[in-house]
Amino acid sequence: MSTYVDPEKAYVWQDGDAFRAPAGTLIPANPFAPSPSTGTGTPVVWDPFGGIEAGFEQNPSQDTKELNIWNNRKSAYKLARGPRSDRFKMKPVDYSKATVSTVLQGGAITQVGSTDVFRWDVGDSEEFAILLRLYDDEDSLVLYCSRVTLFTPPARNLGGDKIDGWDMELLALSEVVPYTNTNPLAI
């Protein structure tokens, strides 16, 4: 029986939040604060997405190419790596400012005359900063990216026994940086 297993070093992220801010916004000084904000004086307050169905999915990818030479037949001689690409998937279900702003892709909602009718004018694209925060008891993880964009228009499932929401896929346009509230190498 192994004596190296330790469930204290494994995580089940069963709770979390997502926030957005204008593109280029720096990570908050304390990304684990209940209401994250960046800067002093008039800080940038990160807008919460609210309810999210089934957590987040992070999908990194990177093109690689094995480079061989004719006088070395035992293995690849070098490996060429392309840039890393990260995508996030999540399904926000609250009609929050963050969710609706993301769906609008830089567009706007305008009132039709003086009626109770509001037109959603979806834009072409928009960039923003994202902060994804996850919890497992006392442990926390944040994934931060200063520039992301909606990769494809989000699909929806309207009606039936499912919560209305948007299946969003976000493309990271800058580095995704993880932050934790503990140092796993020091444990």
mmCIF file of N, CA and C in Angstrom, residues 89-134:
data_model
loop_
_atom_site.group_PDB
_atom_site.id
_atom_site.type_symbol
_atom_site.label_atom_id
_atom_site.label_comp_id
_atom_site.label_asym_id
_atom_site.label_seq_id
_atom_site.Cartn_x
_atom_site.Cartn_y
_atom_site.Cartn_z
ATOM 1 N N LYS A 89 -14.332 27.429 -20.801
ATOM 2 C CA LYS A 89 -15.758 27.211 -21.037
ATOM 3 C C LYS A 89 -16.482 27.358 -19.705
ATOM 4 N N MET A 90 -17.633 28.017 -19.762
ATOM 5 C CA MET A 90 -18.496 28.147 -18.589
ATOM 6 C C MET A 90 -19.903 28.468 -19.066
ATOM 7 N N LYS A 91 -20.872 28.211 -18.191
ATOM 8 C CA LYS A 91 -22.265 28.496 -18.536
ATOM 9 C C LYS A 91 -22.895 29.385 -17.462
ATOM 10 N N PRO A 92 -22.769 30.729 -17.631
ATOM 11 C CA PRO A 92 -23.448 31.628 -16.695
ATOM 12 C C PRO A 92 -24.957 31.605 -16.944
ATOM 13 N N VAL A 93 -25.717 31.620 -15.848
ATOM 14 C CA VAL A 93 -27.175 31.555 -15.969
ATOM 15 C C VAL A 93 -27.872 32.803 -15.427
ATOM 16 N N ASP A 94 -27.164 33.660 -14.706
ATOM 17 C CA ASP A 94 -27.762 34.905 -14.207
ATOM 18 C C ASP A 94 -27.666 35.989 -15.279
ATOM 19 N N TYR A 95 -28.699 36.791 -15.406
ATOM 20 C CA TYR A 95 -28.673 37.949 -16.302
ATOM 21 C C TYR A 95 -27.972 39.099 -15.570
ATOM 22 N N SER A 96 -26.730 38.877 -15.179
ATOM 23 C CA SER A 96 -25.948 39.888 -14.468
ATOM 24 C C SER A 96 -25.303 40.838 -15.469
ATOM 25 N N LYS A 97 -24.767 41.944 -14.955
ATOM 26 C CA LYS A 97 -24.074 42.905 -15.825
ATOM 27 C C LYS A 97 -22.918 42.222 -16.557
ATOM 28 N N ALA A 98 -22.152 41.381 -15.841
ATOM 29 C CA ALA A 98 -21.009 40.698 -16.460
ATOM 30 C C ALA A 98 -21.464 39.743 -17.559
ATOM 31 N N THR A 99 -22.498 38.953 -17.275
ATOM 32 C CA THR A 99 -22.977 37.979 -18.259
ATOM 33 C C THR A 99 -23.535 38.674 -19.491
ATOM 34 N N VAL A 100 -24.423 39.625 -19.281
ATOM 35 C CA VAL A 100 -25.063 40.308 -20.414
ATOM 36 C C VAL A 100 -24.036 41.106 -21.214
ATOM 37 N N SER A 101 -23.087 41.763 -20.547
ATOM 38 C CA SER A 101 -22.040 42.501 -21.270
ATOM 39 C C SER A 101 -21.221 41.564 -22.150
ATOM 40 N N THR A 102 -20.942 40.363 -21.655
ATOM 41 C CA THR A 102 -20.183 39.385 -22.442
ATOM 42 C C THR A 102 -20.989 38.925 -23.648
ATOM 43 N N VAL A 103 -22.260 38.635 -23.438
ATOM 44 C CA VAL A 103 -23.131 38.209 -24.545
ATOM 45 C C VAL A 103 -23.245 39.314 -25.597
ATOM 46 N N LEU A 104 -23.288 40.567 -25.167
ATOM 47 C CA LEU A 104 -23.435 41.696 -26.103
ATOM 48 C C LEU A 104 -22.175 41.963 -26.928
ATOM 49 N N GLN A 105 -21.034 41.436 -26.518
ATOM 50 C CA GLN A 105 -19.782 41.576 -27.272
ATOM 51 C C GLN A 105 -19.498 43.018 -27.687
ATOM 52 N N GLY A 106 -19.644 43.939 -26.748
ATOM 53 C CA GLY A 106 -19.383 45.341 -27.052
ATOM 54 C C GLY A 106 -20.600 46.090 -27.558
ATOM 55 N N GLY A 107 -21.719 45.416 -27.699
ATOM 56 C CA GLY A 107 -22.957 46.055 -28.151
ATOM 57 C C GLY A 107 -23.672 46.744 -26.997
ATOM 58 N N ALA A 108 -24.967 46.991 -27.167
ATOM 59 C CA ALA A 108 -25.724 47.733 -26.159
ATOM 60 C C ALA A 108 -27.172 47.267 -26.137
ATOM 61 N N ILE A 109 -27.872 47.640 -25.081
ATOM 62 C CA ILE A 109 -29.317 47.428 -24.983
ATOM 63 C C ILE A 109 -29.966 48.800 -25.019
ATOM 64 N N THR A 110 -30.912 48.982 -25.938
ATOM 65 C CA THR A 110 -31.581 50.278 -26.072
ATOM 66 C C THR A 110 -33.087 50.110 -25.906
ATOM 67 N N GLN A 111 -33.687 51.106 -25.268
ATOM 68 C CA GLN A 111 -35.131 51.099 -25.080
ATOM 69 C C GLN A 111 -35.794 51.554 -26.372
ATOM 70 N N VAL A 112 -36.854 50.867 -26.755
ATOM 71 C CA VAL A 112 -37.598 51.217 -27.962
ATOM 72 C C VAL A 112 -38.649 52.257 -27.575
ATOM 73 N N GLY A 113 -38.386 53.497 -27.985
ATOM 74 C CA GLY A 113 -39.300 54.593 -27.643
ATOM 75 C C GLY A 113 -39.447 54.713 -26.140
ATOM 76 N N SER A 114 -40.686 54.888 -25.687
ATOM 77 C CA SER A 114 -40.946 54.969 -24.249
ATOM 78 C C SER A 114 -41.683 53.716 -23.775
ATOM 79 N N THR A 115 -41.501 52.620 -24.505
ATOM 80 C CA THR A 115 -42.177 51.361 -24.179
ATOM 81 C C THR A 115 -41.353 50.550 -23.176
ATOM 82 N N ASP A 116 -41.909 49.435 -22.767
ATOM 83 C CA ASP A 116 -41.180 48.475 -21.929
ATOM 84 C C ASP A 116 -40.526 47.413 -22.802
ATOM 85 N N VAL A 117 -40.081 47.814 -23.976
ATOM 86 C CA VAL A 117 -39.403 46.915 -24.916
ATOM 87 C C VAL A 117 -37.951 47.371 -25.040
ATOM 88 N N PHE A 118 -37.031 46.411 -24.924
ATOM 89 C CA PHE A 118 -35.602 46.711 -24.993
ATOM 90 C C PHE A 118 -34.951 45.839 -26.057
ATOM 91 N N ARG A 119 -34.240 46.486 -26.951
ATOM 92 C CA ARG A 119 -33.588 45.796 -28.065
ATOM 93 C C ARG A 119 -32.129 45.508 -27.700
ATOM 94 N N TRP A 120 -31.720 44.257 -27.914
ATOM 95 C CA TRP A 120 -30.334 43.852 -27.676
ATOM 96 C C TRP A 120 -29.588 43.943 -28.997
ATOM 97 N N ASP A 121 -28.654 44.865 -29.097
ATOM 98 C CA ASP A 121 -27.826 45.021 -30.295
ATOM 99 C C ASP A 121 -26.447 44.431 -30.006
ATOM 100 N N VAL A 122 -26.207 43.236 -30.532
ATOM 101 C CA VAL A 122 -24.950 42.528 -30.288
ATOM 102 C C VAL A 122 -23.855 43.123 -31.166
ATOM 103 N N GLY A 123 -22.694 43.391 -30.559
ATOM 104 C CA GLY A 123 -21.552 43.935 -31.292
ATOM 105 C C GLY A 123 -20.778 42.848 -32.020
ATOM 106 N N ASP A 124 -19.648 43.232 -32.597
ATOM 107 C CA ASP A 124 -18.817 42.287 -33.347
ATOM 108 C C ASP A 124 -17.859 41.522 -32.446
ATOM 109 N N SER A 125 -17.236 42.206 -31.521
ATOM 110 C CA SER A 125 -16.310 41.554 -30.591
ATOM 111 C C SER A 125 -15.955 42.531 -29.482
ATOM 112 N N GLU A 126 -15.411 41.990 -28.414
ATOM 113 C CA GLU A 126 -15.017 42.809 -27.275
ATOM 114 C C GLU A 126 -13.962 42.042 -26.498
ATOM 115 N N GLU A 127 -13.021 42.761 -25.933
ATOM 116 C CA GLU A 127 -12.023 42.165 -25.059
ATOM 117 C C GLU A 127 -12.278 42.638 -23.634
ATOM 118 N N PHE A 128 -11.965 41.775 -22.669
ATOM 119 C CA PHE A 128 -12.111 42.122 -21.261
ATOM 120 C C PHE A 128 -11.172 41.252 -20.437
ATOM 121 N N ALA A 129 -10.991 41.606 -19.176
ATOM 122 C CA ALA A 129 -10.186 40.809 -18.247
ATOM 123 C C ALA A 129 -11.108 39.837 -17.524
ATOM 124 N N ILE A 130 -10.576 38.667 -17.177
ATOM 125 C CA ILE A 130 -11.379 37.648 -16.488
ATOM 126 C C ILE A 130 -10.645 37.168 -15.239
ATOM 127 N N LEU A 131 -11.405 36.891 -14.203
ATOM 128 C CA LEU A 131 -10.884 36.330 -12.967
ATOM 129 C C LEU A 131 -11.814 35.184 -12.588
ATOM 130 N N LEU A 132 -11.304 33.960 -12.599
ATOM 131 C CA LEU A 132 -12.072 32.777 -12.222
ATOM 132 C C LEU A 132 -11.549 32.310 -10.866
ATOM 133 N N ARG A 133 -12.434 32.217 -9.892
ATOM 134 C CA ARG A 133 -12.023 31.893 -8.525
ATOM 135 C C ARG A 133 -12.717 30.610 -8.081
ATOM 136 N N LEU A 134 -11.932 29.677 -7.516
ATOM 137 C CA LEU A 134 -12.462 28.384 -7.083
ATOM 138 C C LEU A 134 -12.101 28.120 -5.627
#
